[in-house]
mmCIF file of C-alpha atoms in Angstrom:
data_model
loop_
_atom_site.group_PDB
_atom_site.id
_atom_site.type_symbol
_atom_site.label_atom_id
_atom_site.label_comp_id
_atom_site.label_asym_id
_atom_site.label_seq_id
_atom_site.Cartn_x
_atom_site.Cartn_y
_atom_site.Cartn_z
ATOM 1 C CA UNK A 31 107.587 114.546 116.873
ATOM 2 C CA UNK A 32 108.713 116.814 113.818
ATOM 3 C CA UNK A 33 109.196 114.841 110.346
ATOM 4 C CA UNK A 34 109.544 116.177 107.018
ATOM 5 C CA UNK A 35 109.144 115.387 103.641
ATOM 6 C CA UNK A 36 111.305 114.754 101.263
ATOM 7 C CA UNK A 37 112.682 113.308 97.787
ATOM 8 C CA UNK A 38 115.295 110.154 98.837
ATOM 9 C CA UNK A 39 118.661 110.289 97.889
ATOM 10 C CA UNK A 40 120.708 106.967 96.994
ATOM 11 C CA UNK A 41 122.569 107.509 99.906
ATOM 12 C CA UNK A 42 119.521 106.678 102.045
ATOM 13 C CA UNK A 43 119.264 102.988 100.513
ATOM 14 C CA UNK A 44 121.285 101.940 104.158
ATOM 15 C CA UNK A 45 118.125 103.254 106.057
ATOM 16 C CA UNK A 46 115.551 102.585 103.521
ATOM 17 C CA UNK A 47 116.655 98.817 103.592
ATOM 18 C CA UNK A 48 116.801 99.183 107.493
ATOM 19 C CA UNK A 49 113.306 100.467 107.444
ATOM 20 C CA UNK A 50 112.226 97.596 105.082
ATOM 21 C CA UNK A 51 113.227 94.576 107.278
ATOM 22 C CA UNK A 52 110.751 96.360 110.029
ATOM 23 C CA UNK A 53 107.797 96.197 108.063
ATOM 24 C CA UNK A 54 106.739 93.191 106.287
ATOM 25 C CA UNK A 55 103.140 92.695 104.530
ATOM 26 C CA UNK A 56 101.819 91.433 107.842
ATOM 27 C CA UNK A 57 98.509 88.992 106.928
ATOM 28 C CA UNK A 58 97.880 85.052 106.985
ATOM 29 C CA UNK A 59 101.215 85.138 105.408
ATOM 30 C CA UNK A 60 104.281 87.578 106.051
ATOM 31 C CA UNK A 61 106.034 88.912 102.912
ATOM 32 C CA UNK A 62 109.219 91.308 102.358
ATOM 33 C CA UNK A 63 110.797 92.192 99.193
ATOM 34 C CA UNK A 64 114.133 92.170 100.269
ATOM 35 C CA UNK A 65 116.145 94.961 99.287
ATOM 36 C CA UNK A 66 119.838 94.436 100.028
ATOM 37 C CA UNK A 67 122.004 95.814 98.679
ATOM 38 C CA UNK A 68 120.459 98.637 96.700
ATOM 39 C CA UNK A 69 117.201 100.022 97.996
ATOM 40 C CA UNK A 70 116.617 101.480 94.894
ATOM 41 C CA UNK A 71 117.176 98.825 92.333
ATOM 42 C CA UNK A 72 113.861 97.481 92.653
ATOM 43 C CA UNK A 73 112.306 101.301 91.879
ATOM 44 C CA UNK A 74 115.036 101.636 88.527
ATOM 45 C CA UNK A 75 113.665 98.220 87.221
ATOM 46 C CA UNK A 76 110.191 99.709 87.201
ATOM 47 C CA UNK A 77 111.600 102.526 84.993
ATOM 48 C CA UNK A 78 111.420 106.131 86.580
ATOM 49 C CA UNK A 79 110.498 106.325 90.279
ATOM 50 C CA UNK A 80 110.322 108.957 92.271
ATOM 51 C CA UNK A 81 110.956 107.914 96.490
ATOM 52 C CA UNK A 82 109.656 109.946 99.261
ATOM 53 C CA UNK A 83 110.813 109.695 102.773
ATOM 54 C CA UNK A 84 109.315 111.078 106.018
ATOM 55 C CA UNK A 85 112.330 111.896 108.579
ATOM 56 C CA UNK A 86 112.376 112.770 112.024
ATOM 57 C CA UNK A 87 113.961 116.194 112.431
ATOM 58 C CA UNK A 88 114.982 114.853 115.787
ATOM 59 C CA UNK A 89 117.590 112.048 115.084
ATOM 60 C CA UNK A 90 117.163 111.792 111.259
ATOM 61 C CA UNK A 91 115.594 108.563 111.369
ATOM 62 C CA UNK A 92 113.838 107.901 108.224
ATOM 63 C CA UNK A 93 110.480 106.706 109.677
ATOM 64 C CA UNK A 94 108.746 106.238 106.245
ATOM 65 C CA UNK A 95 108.458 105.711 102.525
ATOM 66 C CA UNK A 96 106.726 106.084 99.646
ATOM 67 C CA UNK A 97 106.938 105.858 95.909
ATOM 68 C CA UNK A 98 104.919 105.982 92.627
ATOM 69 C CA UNK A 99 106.505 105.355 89.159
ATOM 70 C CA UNK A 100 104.959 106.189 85.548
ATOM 71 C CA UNK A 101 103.641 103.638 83.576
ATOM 72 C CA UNK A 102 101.731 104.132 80.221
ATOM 73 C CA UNK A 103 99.144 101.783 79.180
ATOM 74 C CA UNK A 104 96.894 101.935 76.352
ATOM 75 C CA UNK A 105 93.035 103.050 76.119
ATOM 76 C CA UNK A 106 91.420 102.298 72.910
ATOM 77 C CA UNK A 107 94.709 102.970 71.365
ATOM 78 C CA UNK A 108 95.289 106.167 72.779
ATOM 79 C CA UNK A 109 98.681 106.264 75.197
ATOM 80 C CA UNK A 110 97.518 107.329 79.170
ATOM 81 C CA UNK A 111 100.152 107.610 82.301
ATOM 82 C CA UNK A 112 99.145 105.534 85.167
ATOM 83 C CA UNK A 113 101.155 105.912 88.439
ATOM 84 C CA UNK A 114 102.037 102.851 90.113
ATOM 85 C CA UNK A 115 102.030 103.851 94.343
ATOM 86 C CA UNK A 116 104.608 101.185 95.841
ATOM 87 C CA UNK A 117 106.390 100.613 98.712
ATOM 88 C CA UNK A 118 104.470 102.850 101.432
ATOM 89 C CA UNK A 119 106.466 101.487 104.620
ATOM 90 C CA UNK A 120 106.396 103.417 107.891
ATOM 91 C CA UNK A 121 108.787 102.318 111.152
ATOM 92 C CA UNK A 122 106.752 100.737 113.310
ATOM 93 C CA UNK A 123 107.649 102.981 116.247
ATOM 94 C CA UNK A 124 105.821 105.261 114.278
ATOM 95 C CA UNK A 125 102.583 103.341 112.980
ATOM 96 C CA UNK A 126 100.134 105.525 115.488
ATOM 97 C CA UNK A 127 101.558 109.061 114.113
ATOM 98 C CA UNK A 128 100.742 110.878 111.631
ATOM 99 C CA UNK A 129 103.170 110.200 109.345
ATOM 100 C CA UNK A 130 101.703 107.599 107.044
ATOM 101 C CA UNK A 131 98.514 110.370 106.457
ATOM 102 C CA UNK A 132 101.071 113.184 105.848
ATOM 103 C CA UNK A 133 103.384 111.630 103.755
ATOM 104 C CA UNK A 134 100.603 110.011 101.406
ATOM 105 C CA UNK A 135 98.769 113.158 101.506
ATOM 106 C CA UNK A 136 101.982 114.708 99.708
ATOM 107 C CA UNK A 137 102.634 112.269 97.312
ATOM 108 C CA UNK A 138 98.676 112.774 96.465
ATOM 109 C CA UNK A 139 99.693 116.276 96.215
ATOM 110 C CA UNK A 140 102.415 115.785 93.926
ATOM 111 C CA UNK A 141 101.178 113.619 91.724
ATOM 112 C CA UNK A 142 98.066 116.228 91.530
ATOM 113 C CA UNK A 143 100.165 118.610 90.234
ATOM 114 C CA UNK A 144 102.351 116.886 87.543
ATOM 115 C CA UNK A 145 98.544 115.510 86.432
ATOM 116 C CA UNK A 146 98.583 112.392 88.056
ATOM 117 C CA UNK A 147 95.217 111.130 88.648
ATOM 118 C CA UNK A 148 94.713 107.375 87.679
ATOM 119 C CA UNK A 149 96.245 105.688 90.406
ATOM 120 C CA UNK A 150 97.061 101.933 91.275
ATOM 121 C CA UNK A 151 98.923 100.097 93.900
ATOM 122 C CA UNK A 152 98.942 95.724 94.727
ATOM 123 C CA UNK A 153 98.427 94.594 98.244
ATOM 124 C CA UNK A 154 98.381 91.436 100.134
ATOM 125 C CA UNK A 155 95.097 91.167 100.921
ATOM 126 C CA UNK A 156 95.538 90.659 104.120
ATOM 127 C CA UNK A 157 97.973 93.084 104.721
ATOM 128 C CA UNK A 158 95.935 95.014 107.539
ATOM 129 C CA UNK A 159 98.084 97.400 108.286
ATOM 130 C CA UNK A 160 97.442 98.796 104.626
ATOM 131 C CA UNK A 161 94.408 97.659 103.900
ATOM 132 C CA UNK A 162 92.868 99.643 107.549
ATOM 133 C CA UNK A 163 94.511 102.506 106.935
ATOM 134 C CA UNK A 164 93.221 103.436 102.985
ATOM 135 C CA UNK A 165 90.032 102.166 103.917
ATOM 136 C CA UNK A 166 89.822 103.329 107.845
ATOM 137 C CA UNK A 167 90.753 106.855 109.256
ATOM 138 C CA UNK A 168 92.491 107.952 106.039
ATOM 139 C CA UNK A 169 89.076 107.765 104.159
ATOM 140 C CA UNK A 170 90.894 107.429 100.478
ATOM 141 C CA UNK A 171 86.938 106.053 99.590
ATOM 142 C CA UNK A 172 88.243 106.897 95.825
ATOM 143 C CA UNK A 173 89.994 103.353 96.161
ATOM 144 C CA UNK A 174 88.368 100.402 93.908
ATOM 145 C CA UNK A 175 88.833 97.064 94.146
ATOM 146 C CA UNK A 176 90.112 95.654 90.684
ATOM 147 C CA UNK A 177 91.146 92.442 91.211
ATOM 148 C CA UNK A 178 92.078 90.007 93.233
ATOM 149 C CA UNK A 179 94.739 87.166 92.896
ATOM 150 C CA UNK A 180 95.213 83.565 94.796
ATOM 151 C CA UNK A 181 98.478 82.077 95.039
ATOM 152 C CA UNK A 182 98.836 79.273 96.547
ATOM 153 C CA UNK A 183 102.879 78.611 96.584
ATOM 154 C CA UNK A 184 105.482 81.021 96.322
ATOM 155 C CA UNK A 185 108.976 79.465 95.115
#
């Protein structure tokens, strides 16, 4: 299969919320944000996002997202960006591909060149499908464990 790369457009917030409801934080517990109606209404409330999606050249199917958003936090008093890496979602048709490597690999790239190098992202942590692949076959060994949170009810 052929895929490329590319920025999302608002008028792929139909397929992006399509692609959502096929791949919930799969652990102990199951989780999905859900997005209807506006994929990208979630993104604007974190302030500036920037959305990439990997499509099949084929049919067009999207078959995966990814996006990071600025935020600036404060180091000894001194301002520093921080991107926050959400919503990395890949059709499940398409979880044995390549296209979860590739299309991190080019937001890495991205973010490398606009000087993006402090990094953070949450997880369930026993979302597996995440969890294996930044700490299986994709190697990101850069990754560090900050912190981890126990909830007991959600409401």
């Amino acid at each position: 299969m052929q895929f490329e790369i590319r920025p999302a457009r608002q008028s792929d917030s139909a397929s992006l919320i399509a692609l959502t409801k096929q791949t919930p934080m799969e652990g102990n517990i199951s989780i999905r944000i859900d997005r209807d109606p506006d994929f990208f209404a979630l993104s604007k409330a974190r302030g500036e996002t920037e959305v990439f999606v990997a499509v099949n050249k084929a049919d067009k199917l999207i078959v995966g997202c990814f996006s990071y958003s600025p935020q600036v936090f404060y180091s000894f008093g001194r301002p520093l960006t921080v991107y926050y890496l959400a919503d990395l979602k890949i059709h499940p048709g398409y979880s044995k591909s390549r296209v979860a490597y590739v299309l991190v690999k080019h937001v890495q790239t991205h973010l490398r060149s606009i000087g993006g190098n402090l990094l953070f992202f949450t997880a369930v942590n026993d979302n597996y499908a995440v969890m294996s692949f930044f700490m299986g076959k994709a190697e990101y060994r850069v990754l560090t464990n900050l912190q981890t949170l126990k909830i007991y009810e959600l409401f």
